Every structure is written in structure tokens, then in C-alpha cells.
Amino acid sequence: MFLAGCAGSAVSPEVRERDLPESWRGVAEYGAVQDGWLAELGSARLDELVATAMAQNYQLAQLAAEVAAARQAVSVSGAARWPQLNLTFDSSRRRVISNQFGITRTASNFEIGADLSWEIDAWGRLRDAERQAGLNLLAAQARYEAARRQVAGNVARAWFNVIGAGELLALLRERLANLEEDLDIIESAYNQGLTGALDVYLARANTDQERARIAAQEQTLSEHQVALQLLLGAYPDGNMTTGATLPIIATPVPAGLPSELISRRPDLQQAWANLLARDAAVAIAHKQRFPRLALAASGGDVSQDLDSLLNGTPLAWSILGNLTQPLFNAGRLRAQEQQARARLTQAEHQYLENLYRAFSEVENALSRARALQTRYQVTLAAEKNAVAALTLAFAQYQRGLVPYTTALEAQRRAFDIQSGVIELRNQLLQNRITLYLALGGNFG
């Protein structure tokens, strides 16, 4: 498609011969980009959800219909290059007053004929129109494929959001159980006169605050479930269970070479097909100013009796050649050509914008993957220390060595780090999916 667009094209050389980077920033090894990234996520349930989305997603259904319409448009534009043959049949019955005495006569008339017309595509205008329709079809197909991959990625993201929200909710409920246990201990100590009322009030406030967080997290989980159900084309009632945990995938994603991105990403293929379609529109608008040559032929028979039509008598016929050259139209055709060229320039800039946005998406995802992995490893170490500090702080509080505020601070830090581990694990998966899509990898 790229080579076809360069032959006799009005596309700017800066667009056709754009230099591409030779390597990704900060990447030392370049493995080939692999398809089938959905299997790397290791979830049979996710595979089923993606298959459901492919069959039931409303956006994909709309784009599939768009592809079907574009395919028929190719047939419509291609038909204009062939002769058109029409068969006509006319029937009439007329009452006529034949003289001054009012004598009337009824006459019938039947006519059958065939008309043949053909516009000779001397300058290739009709051929360019068919080529434009074919490019529009390629663009629609690329858009559909890009949407399929995006929907698969969105389903995977939503699935991990549901799992992550569920894990965070479980952590909150576990923390609430621990806080309620601590509250019982503190109230028992208060009743024995071992602690003050302040500790009881702080423990109760902490417990109530945790119940409020649980209610908010339950709502967050429901919203993530609804978002996933919408992608699946299911009724969004928020009733969905996962029974899964966030996976840990340590293997790096092969990034390939930047020069491979154009051939792998369907959104870039769509932008290039749109550009070539605008280029074909320039050729069409230019050739609208050339002469048009058309041939027309007709033949038929006329009779007052239906049975005598086409009974072997000589038929009437005519052949007509027509040459039309636009002479004056107040600059309309010239303006339409300039308009088409302006739209081509617009498409060029749109293509370049999409191209460099694609490069930036890959660079950002690669950089984010390195940063997230570092943060995750550091946070895992911090989690061990925070849990140990929490156990020690409450034990020291029970022995009267530290105030309850110290135990509360240890609880807060431990929860923040534990929830941070869950969030970072989800972010690693989300960014991995983003990188899969940015590199143009197919999910199946």
C-alpha cells in the first residue's frame, strides 16, 4: 500500500521519506514483537471474557457494519467504469374525440426499449474513484482491527481493575478485623484502668473510618465491574465475581525495532490509507476539469398492440457520442481541486501526528515499565519492614512503652504500603497491556 501511494502521488516527499529512529531509548536488547500477548497474562477466564467481547461488543459491531458498507462502496465505484444497460417498457391508453359530432376513439400504445450508456474513462478519473473507495475500505478494515485490539486491551485492563479493587477491599476488611480486635483489647484495658479514654476514642474513630473506607471501596469495585460488563455487551448490574489474584509477570516485553511500528499498528495503517484516499481525491478533482467522453445507444419497438411488439419488424435505434468540456463554472472546479489538496495536507499532518504519538506511547510505556518495576521492588521491601514495625509498635504499646499514637502511625504506614503493593502490581499489568498495544502486538 505504501509503494502504491508513492507512484504518481501528490503526497509530500517529507511524509513519504520520513526518517525513523533506529532504536528505543534505554533498550539494549530488541526481541521481535510477539503476537498472542493475551496468553502471557495466564488467565483462562480472561480469555473467555475477551472472546465474549469480540462477539458482543457494540462498538465492534458498529465498525464491522462500517467495513461492510465500505466494501459495497468499492463495488459501487467500480460499476461506474462499466457500460450501463437499462430495459424500459411503457404502456399508455388514450381517449380521443375525432370530430365535431363527438365521436370518440380509444387508442392504446406500447413501447419497449433498451438503453446502453458508457462513460469512457480516458483520463482515469473513474479508476481513481475506485482506488479511493478501495483505500477507504482498507482504512475501515484497519480501524476495525485497531478497535478489536483496543477492546481486548480494555477488557484485560478492566479485569485487572476488578481484581485489584477486590484485593484492596479484602485488605480493608482484614484491617477492620484487626482494628476491631485492637479496640476490644484497648477497651478491656480501659475498663481495668490501664489506659486512658483518649486511646479508646482514637481506636473507635480509627475503626469507624475503616468502615467508611470499606463502603467507598465496595462502590469502586462495583464501578469497575460495571465498566467490564459494558465492554462485554452485558447488562451492567455490577454482579461479577473473579476468584482471582493479580498475577506477577517478570519477563520483559520484546520491543522490536521502531521501523517495524508502521507495519504492526493498525491505527497507523488506517492513517496512511486515509492519506492515500485523500491523494486519490486530489487526482479525481484535477481530472474533473478534463473533457468527458460518453457513448449512448438505444433501440426499441412501438406498437398499438401488445402482442405485436418485437414481432420481427425493424427496430428503431440510435447511437450517440458525447464529448463535454467544462468551459466556465466561476472557478468551482479549480476551487474543488484546491480544496482536495488542502485536505491532503491536513491528512499528511494527521498521519505524522499519529506516527509520533505512536512512538511516544512506546517510549513512555518502556520508561514507565522500568520505573514501576523499581518502585515495586522497593515497596515490597518496605512492606516487610512496615508489617514488622506494626507488630512491634502495638506490642510496645501494650507494655506501656509507647503511646497509642505511635501504634496508629504504624498501622497507617503498614496499610499505605500494603495497598501500594496491590496498586503497583495492577499498574505493572496495566502498563504491560499498554506496551503490548503500543508495539502493535495482536492479542490472539
Short mmCIF file of C-alpha atoms in Angstrom, two decimals:
data_model
loop_
_atom_site.label_atom_id
_atom_site.label_comp_id
_atom_site.label_asym_id
_atom_site.label_seq_id
_atom_site.Cartn_x
_atom_site.Cartn_y
_atom_site.Cartn_z
CA MET A 1 0.00 0.00 0.00
CA PHE A 2 2.89 2.34 0.78
CA LEU A 3 4.58 1.73 -2.60
CA ALA A 4 1.30 2.17 -4.45
CA GLY A 5 0.81 5.52 -2.76
CA CYS A 6 4.23 6.77 -3.84
CA ALA A 7 3.75 6.24 -7.59
CA GLY A 8 2.33 9.38 -9.21
CA SER A 9 1.33 10.71 -5.82
CA ALA A 10 0.77 14.25 -4.58
CA VAL A 11 1.83 13.20 -1.07
CA SER A 12 4.68 15.36 0.21
CA PRO A 13 8.17 13.78 -0.03
CA GLU A 14 8.79 14.74 3.61
CA VAL A 15 5.97 12.38 4.57
CA ARG A 16 6.97 9.54 2.26
CA GLU A 17 10.67 9.71 3.18
CA ARG A 18 10.34 10.46 6.89
CA ASP A 19 13.40 9.28 8.86
CA LEU A 20 12.59 6.90 11.70
CA PRO A 21 14.64 6.33 14.88
CA GLU A 22 16.96 3.33 14.86
CA SER A 23 16.42 2.30 18.48
CA TRP A 24 14.23 2.84 21.52
CA ARG A 25 15.61 4.96 24.33
CA GLY A 26 17.04 2.88 27.18
CA VAL A 27 16.50 -0.51 25.48
CA ALA A 28 19.58 -2.65 24.97
CA GLU A 29 18.04 -5.83 23.54
CA TYR A 30 15.50 -5.95 20.71
CA GLY A 31 13.48 -9.14 20.56
CA ALA A 32 10.84 -9.50 17.88
CA VAL A 33 7.40 -8.27 18.95
CA GLN A 34 5.29 -11.33 19.69
CA ASP A 35 1.61 -11.76 18.99
CA GLY A 36 -0.66 -13.68 21.34
CA TRP A 37 0.05 -11.46 24.35
CA LEU A 38 -3.27 -12.44 25.94
CA ALA A 39 -1.88 -15.91 26.68
CA GLU A 40 1.07 -14.36 28.51
CA LEU A 41 -1.32 -12.93 31.09
CA GLY A 42 -2.11 -16.51 32.14
CA SER A 43 -5.85 -16.31 32.77
CA ALA A 44 -8.31 -18.70 31.13
CA ARG A 45 -11.18 -16.63 32.50
CA LEU A 46 -9.77 -13.51 30.83
CA ASP A 47 -9.51 -15.41 27.53
CA GLU A 48 -13.22 -16.21 27.79
CA LEU A 49 -14.10 -12.59 28.55
CA VAL A 50 -12.16 -11.30 25.56
CA ALA A 51 -13.86 -13.86 23.30
CA THR A 52 -17.23 -12.68 24.63
CA ALA A 53 -16.31 -9.06 23.94
CA MET A 54 -15.27 -9.91 20.37
CA ALA A 55 -18.73 -11.41 19.78
CA GLN A 56 -20.92 -8.97 21.71
CA ASN A 57 -19.18 -5.58 21.97
CA TYR A 58 -21.41 -2.90 20.43
CA GLN A 59 -18.55 -0.72 19.19
CA LEU A 60 -17.05 -3.62 17.26
CA ALA A 61 -20.44 -4.42 15.76
CA GLN A 62 -20.74 -0.84 14.51
CA LEU A 63 -17.27 -0.90 12.96
CA ALA A 64 -17.95 -4.28 11.34
CA ALA A 65 -21.01 -2.74 9.67
CA GLU A 66 -18.84 0.17 8.56
CA VAL A 67 -16.42 -2.27 6.90
CA ALA A 68 -19.34 -3.97 5.13
CA ALA A 69 -20.58 -0.60 3.84
CA ALA A 70 -17.08 0.36 2.63
CA ARG A 71 -16.80 -2.97 0.80
CA GLN A 72 -20.04 -2.28 -1.05
CA ALA A 73 -18.80 1.23 -1.87
CA VAL A 74 -15.93 -0.37 -3.79
CA SER A 75 -18.45 -2.29 -5.89
CA VAL A 76 -20.48 0.87 -6.45
CA SER A 77 -17.48 2.91 -7.63
CA GLY A 78 -16.18 0.05 -9.77
CA ALA A 79 -19.55 -0.31 -11.51
CA ALA A 80 -19.23 3.22 -12.90
CA ARG A 81 -16.43 2.04 -15.21
CA TRP A 82 -18.68 -0.47 -16.96
CA PRO A 83 -21.46 0.11 -19.51
CA GLN A 84 -24.91 0.58 -18.00
CA LEU A 85 -27.82 -1.24 -19.70
CA ASN A 86 -31.46 -0.44 -18.84
CA LEU A 87 -34.65 -2.02 -20.17
CA THR A 88 -37.77 0.16 -20.33
CA PHE A 89 -41.41 -0.65 -21.02
CA ASP A 90 -44.12 2.00 -21.39
CA SER A 91 -47.85 1.48 -21.76
CA SER A 92 -50.50 4.15 -22.38
CA ARG A 93 -54.23 4.24 -23.22
CA ARG A 94 -55.82 7.43 -24.54
CA ARG A 95 -59.36 8.53 -25.37
CA VAL A 96 -59.54 10.92 -28.36
CA ILE A 97 -62.53 12.95 -29.76
CA SER A 98 -62.14 12.52 -33.51
CA ASN A 99 -64.73 15.02 -34.99
CA GLN A 100 -67.28 17.68 -34.18
CA PHE A 101 -70.07 15.16 -33.66
CA GLY A 102 -68.38 13.83 -30.59
CA ILE A 103 -67.29 10.55 -31.98
CA THR A 104 -64.61 9.17 -29.73
CA ARG A 105 -61.85 6.65 -30.24
CA THR A 106 -59.76 4.84 -27.71
CA ALA A 107 -56.16 4.07 -28.65
CA SER A 108 -53.50 2.04 -26.86
CA ASN A 109 -49.77 2.40 -27.25
CA PHE A 110 -46.99 0.06 -26.08
CA GLU A 111 -43.28 0.79 -26.24
CA ILE A 112 -40.30 -1.36 -25.28
CA GLY A 113 -36.70 -0.32 -25.49
CA ALA A 114 -33.16 -0.81 -24.23
CA ASP A 115 -30.72 1.99 -23.38
CA LEU A 116 -26.96 1.48 -23.20
CA SER A 117 -24.64 4.15 -21.81
CA TRP A 118 -20.91 4.12 -21.17
CA GLU A 119 -18.54 6.80 -19.99
CA ILE A 120 -15.10 6.13 -21.43
CA ASP A 121 -12.55 6.63 -18.66
CA ALA A 122 -9.99 8.31 -20.90
CA TRP A 123 -8.15 10.15 -18.09
CA GLY A 124 -8.55 7.55 -15.33
CA ARG A 125 -10.94 9.62 -13.20
CA LEU A 126 -13.29 6.69 -12.60
CA ARG A 127 -10.33 4.44 -11.92
CA ASP A 128 -9.12 6.91 -9.30
CA ALA A 129 -12.58 6.92 -7.72
CA GLU A 130 -12.49 3.14 -7.48
CA ARG A 131 -8.99 3.31 -5.99
CA GLN A 132 -10.20 5.85 -3.44
CA ALA A 133 -13.05 3.53 -2.44
CA GLY A 134 -10.57 0.66 -2.08
CA LEU A 135 -8.37 2.78 0.17
CA ASN A 136 -11.38 3.76 2.24
CA LEU A 137 -12.10 0.05 2.64
CA LEU A 138 -8.53 -0.58 3.79
CA ALA A 139 -8.87 2.27 6.29
CA ALA A 140 -12.15 0.85 7.62
CA GLN A 141 -10.61 -2.62 7.97
CA ALA A 142 -7.58 -1.19 9.79
CA ARG A 143 -9.84 0.81 12.07
CA TYR A 144 -11.82 -2.33 12.88
CA GLU A 145 -8.66 -4.28 13.66
CA ALA A 146 -7.35 -1.44 15.84
CA ALA A 147 -10.67 -1.41 17.70
CA ARG A 148 -10.52 -5.19 18.23
CA ARG A 149 -7.09 -4.91 19.82
CA GLN A 150 -8.15 -1.92 21.88
CA VAL A 151 -11.26 -3.69 23.15
CA ALA A 152 -9.16 -6.73 24.09
CA GLY A 153 -6.77 -4.43 25.95
CA ASN A 154 -9.63 -2.60 27.67
CA VAL A 155 -11.19 -5.89 28.77
CA ALA A 156 -7.86 -7.01 30.24
CA ARG A 157 -7.42 -3.65 31.98
CA ALA A 158 -10.95 -3.74 33.38
CA TRP A 159 -10.47 -7.36 34.51
CA PHE A 160 -7.32 -6.48 36.47
CA ASN A 161 -9.01 -3.36 37.87
CA VAL A 162 -11.79 -5.58 39.23
CA ILE A 163 -9.27 -7.99 40.73
CA GLY A 164 -7.20 -5.17 42.19
CA ALA A 165 -10.25 -3.47 43.69
CA GLY A 166 -11.31 -6.81 45.18
CA GLU A 167 -7.87 -7.38 46.71
CA LEU A 168 -7.86 -3.88 48.18
CA LEU A 169 -11.35 -4.47 49.60
CA ALA A 170 -10.16 -7.72 51.17
CA LEU A 171 -7.19 -5.86 52.69
CA LEU A 172 -9.52 -3.23 54.15
CA ARG A 173 -11.78 -5.88 55.66
CA GLU A 174 -8.79 -7.67 57.14
CA ARG A 175 -7.56 -4.38 58.57
CA LEU A 176 -11.01 -3.67 60.03
CA ALA A 177 -10.99 -7.06 61.75
CA ASN A 178 -7.58 -6.26 63.24
CA LEU A 179 -8.74 -2.82 64.35
CA GLU A 180 -11.84 -4.27 65.99
CA GLU A 181 -9.63 -6.78 67.79
CA ASP A 182 -7.34 -3.96 68.92
CA LEU A 183 -10.37 -1.95 70.05
CA ASP A 184 -11.52 -4.83 72.23
CA ILE A 185 -8.09 -5.01 73.83
CA ILE A 186 -7.95 -1.25 74.42
CA GLU A 187 -11.49 -1.10 75.86
CA SER A 188 -10.69 -4.03 78.14
CA ALA A 189 -7.56 -2.27 79.34
CA TYR A 190 -9.52 0.94 79.85
CA ASN A 191 -12.12 -0.88 81.95
CA GLN A 192 -9.26 -2.17 84.10
CA GLY A 193 -7.86 1.35 84.43
CA LEU A 194 -4.71 0.57 82.47
CA THR A 195 -5.29 3.06 79.62
CA GLY A 196 -6.94 6.44 79.23
CA ALA A 197 -10.17 7.37 77.46
CA LEU A 198 -8.21 9.07 74.67
CA ASP A 199 -6.90 5.73 73.43
CA VAL A 200 -10.44 4.33 73.33
CA TYR A 201 -11.76 7.30 71.35
CA LEU A 202 -8.85 7.11 68.90
CA ALA A 203 -9.35 3.37 68.38
CA ARG A 204 -13.10 3.80 67.84
CA ALA A 205 -12.54 6.65 65.38
CA ASN A 206 -9.99 4.56 63.51
CA THR A 207 -12.43 1.64 63.30
CA ASP A 208 -15.31 3.83 62.07
CA GLN A 209 -13.05 5.42 59.49
CA GLU A 210 -12.13 1.98 58.20
CA ARG A 211 -15.81 1.05 57.81
CA ALA A 212 -16.28 4.19 55.72
CA ARG A 213 -13.32 3.22 53.54
CA ILE A 214 -14.80 -0.22 53.01
CA ALA A 215 -18.09 1.29 51.84
CA ALA A 216 -16.21 3.54 49.38
CA GLN A 217 -14.11 0.63 48.12
CA GLU A 218 -17.22 -1.52 47.61
CA GLN A 219 -18.58 1.24 45.38
CA THR A 220 -15.27 1.43 43.49
CA LEU A 221 -15.34 -2.33 42.95
CA SER A 222 -18.92 -2.15 41.66
CA GLU A 223 -17.99 0.60 39.19
CA HIS A 224 -15.08 -1.46 37.84
CA GLN A 225 -17.40 -4.45 37.45
CA VAL A 226 -19.92 -2.32 35.55
CA ALA A 227 -17.17 -0.99 33.25
CA LEU A 228 -16.14 -4.55 32.43
CA GLN A 229 -19.74 -5.63 31.79
CA LEU A 230 -20.24 -2.75 29.35
CA LEU A 231 -17.24 -3.94 27.34
CA LEU A 232 -18.78 -7.41 27.25
CA GLY A 233 -22.13 -6.13 25.98
CA ALA A 234 -23.78 -7.41 29.17
CA TYR A 235 -26.29 -5.71 31.44
CA PRO A 236 -24.26 -3.52 33.85
CA ASP A 237 -25.61 -4.71 37.19
CA GLY A 238 -22.19 -4.87 38.88
CA ASN A 239 -22.74 -8.52 39.76
CA MET A 240 -19.49 -10.25 38.85
CA THR A 241 -17.04 -12.36 40.82
CA THR A 242 -13.44 -13.05 39.84
CA GLY A 243 -11.95 -15.52 42.33
CA ALA A 244 -8.52 -14.50 41.04
CA THR A 245 -5.48 -12.56 42.19
CA LEU A 246 -3.27 -10.13 40.32
CA PRO A 247 -0.54 -12.13 38.53
CA ILE A 248 3.12 -11.22 38.70
CA ILE A 249 4.81 -11.34 35.28
CA ALA A 250 8.54 -10.70 35.48
CA THR A 251 9.54 -11.36 31.86
CA PRO A 252 10.20 -8.22 29.78
CA VAL A 253 8.14 -7.38 26.71
CA PRO A 254 10.15 -7.62 23.44
CA ALA A 255 10.11 -4.17 21.89
CA GLY A 256 11.25 -4.85 18.34
CA LEU A 257 12.60 -2.01 16.19
CA PRO A 258 10.96 1.41 15.75
CA SER A 259 10.89 0.92 11.98
CA GLU A 260 8.56 -2.07 12.44
CA LEU A 261 5.90 0.01 14.17
CA ILE A 262 4.27 1.31 10.97
CA SER A 263 3.61 -2.18 9.66
CA ARG A 264 2.40 -3.51 13.02
CA ARG A 265 -0.01 -0.86 14.27
CA PRO A 266 -3.41 -0.86 12.53
CA ASP A 267 -4.13 2.75 13.56
CA LEU A 268 -1.06 3.88 11.58
CA GLN A 269 -2.16 1.74 8.64
CA GLN A 270 -5.56 3.42 8.86
CA ALA A 271 -3.98 6.88 8.87
CA TRP A 272 -1.84 6.00 5.84
CA ALA A 273 -4.83 4.61 3.93
CA ASN A 274 -6.77 7.79 4.72
CA LEU A 275 -3.83 9.80 3.41
CA LEU A 276 -3.73 7.86 0.15
CA ALA A 277 -7.52 8.20 -0.19
CA ARG A 278 -7.13 11.98 0.08
CA ASP A 279 -4.38 11.74 -2.53
CA ALA A 280 -6.78 9.92 -4.86
CA ALA A 281 -9.36 12.65 -4.20
CA VAL A 282 -6.85 15.23 -5.49
CA ALA A 283 -6.45 13.24 -8.72
CA ILE A 284 -10.23 12.99 -9.11
CA ALA A 285 -10.73 16.72 -8.54
CA HIS A 286 -7.98 17.53 -11.05
CA LYS A 287 -9.46 15.27 -13.73
CA GLN A 288 -12.92 16.76 -13.25
CA ARG A 289 -11.57 19.67 -15.34
CA PHE A 290 -10.78 17.39 -18.32
CA PRO A 291 -13.20 16.54 -21.15
CA ARG A 292 -15.63 13.67 -20.67
CA LEU A 293 -16.40 11.23 -23.45
CA ALA A 294 -19.58 9.17 -23.28
CA LEU A 295 -21.37 6.82 -25.66
CA ALA A 296 -25.10 6.13 -25.64
CA ALA A 297 -27.15 3.69 -27.67
CA SER A 298 -30.85 2.87 -27.64
CA GLY A 299 -33.20 0.59 -29.53
CA GLY A 300 -36.79 -0.43 -29.28
CA ASP A 301 -40.19 -1.03 -30.81
CA VAL A 302 -43.56 0.74 -30.63
CA SER A 303 -46.95 -0.84 -31.28
CA GLN A 304 -50.63 -0.29 -30.58
CA ASP A 305 -50.97 -3.99 -29.85
CA LEU A 306 -49.02 -5.65 -27.05
CA ASP A 307 -48.88 -8.95 -28.95
CA SER A 308 -47.20 -7.36 -31.94
CA LEU A 309 -44.23 -5.97 -30.01
CA LEU A 310 -40.92 -7.41 -31.18
CA ASN A 311 -42.65 -9.42 -33.89
CA GLY A 312 -39.75 -9.26 -36.28
CA THR A 313 -40.34 -5.80 -37.73
CA PRO A 314 -37.32 -3.47 -37.93
CA LEU A 315 -36.48 -1.80 -34.62
CA ALA A 316 -35.80 1.87 -34.10
CA TRP A 317 -32.30 2.56 -32.82
CA SER A 318 -29.87 5.38 -32.24
CA ILE A 319 -26.21 5.78 -31.30
CA LEU A 320 -24.89 8.97 -29.75
CA GLY A 321 -21.39 10.08 -28.87
CA ASN A 322 -20.99 12.92 -26.39
CA LEU A 323 -17.91 15.00 -25.56
CA THR A 324 -18.22 17.54 -22.77
CA GLN A 325 -15.54 20.05 -21.82
CA PRO A 326 -16.12 22.43 -18.89
CA LEU A 327 -15.51 25.99 -20.07
CA PHE A 328 -16.86 28.33 -17.42
CA ASN A 329 -18.04 27.48 -13.91
CA ALA A 330 -16.91 30.57 -11.97
CA GLY A 331 -13.81 28.73 -10.64
CA ARG A 332 -15.80 25.96 -8.95
CA LEU A 333 -13.73 23.06 -10.32
CA ARG A 334 -10.44 24.82 -9.60
CA ALA A 335 -11.60 25.57 -6.06
CA GLN A 336 -12.63 21.94 -5.55
CA GLU A 337 -9.16 20.82 -6.61
CA GLN A 338 -7.51 23.26 -4.20
CA GLN A 339 -9.90 22.09 -1.51
CA ALA A 340 -8.84 18.48 -2.13
CA ARG A 341 -5.17 19.49 -1.90
CA ALA A 342 -5.80 21.27 1.39
CA ARG A 343 -7.48 18.15 2.76
CA LEU A 344 -4.49 16.11 1.60
CA THR A 345 -2.19 18.44 3.56
CA GLN A 346 -4.47 18.01 6.56
CA ALA A 347 -4.23 14.22 6.23
CA GLU A 348 -0.43 14.43 5.98
CA HIS A 349 -0.19 16.29 9.26
CA GLN A 350 -2.69 13.91 10.85
CA TYR A 351 -0.59 10.94 9.77
CA LEU A 352 2.62 12.48 11.16
CA GLU A 353 0.86 13.31 14.41
CA ASN A 354 -0.37 9.72 14.74
CA LEU A 355 3.09 8.41 13.87
CA TYR A 356 4.95 10.40 16.51
CA ARG A 357 2.21 9.81 19.07
CA ALA A 358 2.73 6.07 18.48
CA PHE A 359 6.47 6.45 19.09
CA SER A 360 5.82 8.45 22.26
CA GLU A 361 3.40 5.79 23.54
CA VAL A 362 6.08 3.11 23.18
CA GLU A 363 8.81 5.26 24.74
CA ASN A 364 6.58 6.22 27.68
CA ALA A 365 5.45 2.63 28.27
CA LEU A 366 9.03 1.33 28.21
CA SER A 367 10.21 4.03 30.59
CA ARG A 368 7.21 3.53 32.86
CA ALA A 369 7.83 -0.24 32.97
CA ARG A 370 11.37 0.31 34.29
CA ALA A 371 10.22 2.86 36.87
CA LEU A 372 7.29 0.75 38.06
CA GLN A 373 9.46 -2.33 38.45
CA THR A 374 11.92 -0.38 40.59
CA ARG A 375 9.13 1.07 42.71
CA TYR A 376 7.54 -2.35 43.14
CA GLN A 377 10.73 -4.00 44.39
CA VAL A 378 11.40 -1.15 46.83
CA THR A 379 7.80 -1.21 48.08
CA LEU A 380 7.95 -4.97 48.66
CA ALA A 381 10.94 -4.42 50.96
CA ALA A 382 9.13 -1.57 52.68
CA GLU A 383 6.08 -3.80 53.23
CA LYS A 384 8.09 -6.32 55.23
CA ASN A 385 9.52 -3.56 57.41
CA ALA A 386 6.14 -1.88 57.88
CA VAL A 387 4.42 -5.12 58.98
CA ALA A 388 7.25 -5.83 61.43
CA ALA A 389 7.06 -2.26 62.76
CA LEU A 390 3.28 -2.56 63.24
CA THR A 391 3.60 -5.75 65.28
CA LEU A 392 6.35 -4.26 67.41
CA ALA A 393 4.58 -0.92 67.94
CA PHE A 394 1.37 -2.48 69.25
CA ALA A 395 3.31 -4.89 71.48
CA GLN A 396 5.26 -1.97 72.94
CA TYR A 397 2.01 -0.01 73.41
CA GLN A 398 0.51 -2.90 75.39
CA ARG A 399 3.56 -2.85 77.65
CA GLY A 400 3.22 0.90 78.07
CA LEU A 401 6.47 1.73 76.30
CA VAL A 402 4.99 3.93 73.54
CA PRO A 403 1.77 5.96 73.25
CA TYR A 404 -1.16 4.71 71.18
CA THR A 405 -0.48 7.37 68.56
CA THR A 406 2.73 5.53 67.72
CA ALA A 407 0.76 2.33 67.09
CA LEU A 408 -1.76 4.28 64.98
CA GLU A 409 1.03 5.72 62.86
CA ALA A 410 2.50 2.25 62.37
CA GLN A 411 -0.94 0.97 61.33
CA ARG A 412 -1.36 3.79 58.82
CA ARG A 413 2.07 3.25 57.29
CA ALA A 414 1.57 -0.51 57.03
CA PHE A 415 -1.79 -0.12 55.30
CA ASP A 416 -0.50 2.54 52.90
CA ILE A 417 2.40 0.31 51.87
CA GLN A 418 0.28 -2.85 51.61
CA SER A 419 -2.30 -1.08 49.46
CA GLY A 420 0.58 0.43 47.47
CA VAL A 421 1.86 -3.06 46.66
CA ILE A 422 -1.55 -4.01 45.25
CA GLU A 423 -1.80 -0.80 43.24
CA LEU A 424 1.73 -1.15 41.86
CA ARG A 425 1.06 -4.75 40.84
CA ASN A 426 -2.02 -3.57 38.97
CA GLN A 427 -0.10 -0.68 37.40
CA LEU A 428 2.57 -3.09 36.17
CA LEU A 429 -0.11 -5.14 34.44
CA GLN A 430 -1.88 -2.07 33.06
CA ASN A 431 1.36 -0.69 31.64
CA ARG A 432 2.24 -4.11 30.19
CA ILE A 433 -1.05 -4.11 28.28
CA THR A 434 -0.39 -0.53 27.16
CA LEU A 435 3.02 -1.59 25.87
CA TYR A 436 1.54 -4.59 24.04
CA LEU A 437 -0.89 -2.30 22.23
CA ALA A 438 1.67 0.46 21.61
CA LEU A 439 4.01 -2.01 19.92
CA GLY A 440 1.19 -3.25 17.68
CA GLY A 441 1.06 -6.73 19.14
CA ASN A 442 -2.05 -8.77 18.41
CA PHE A 443 -3.80 -10.42 21.33
CA GLY A 444 -4.73 -13.68 19.58
#
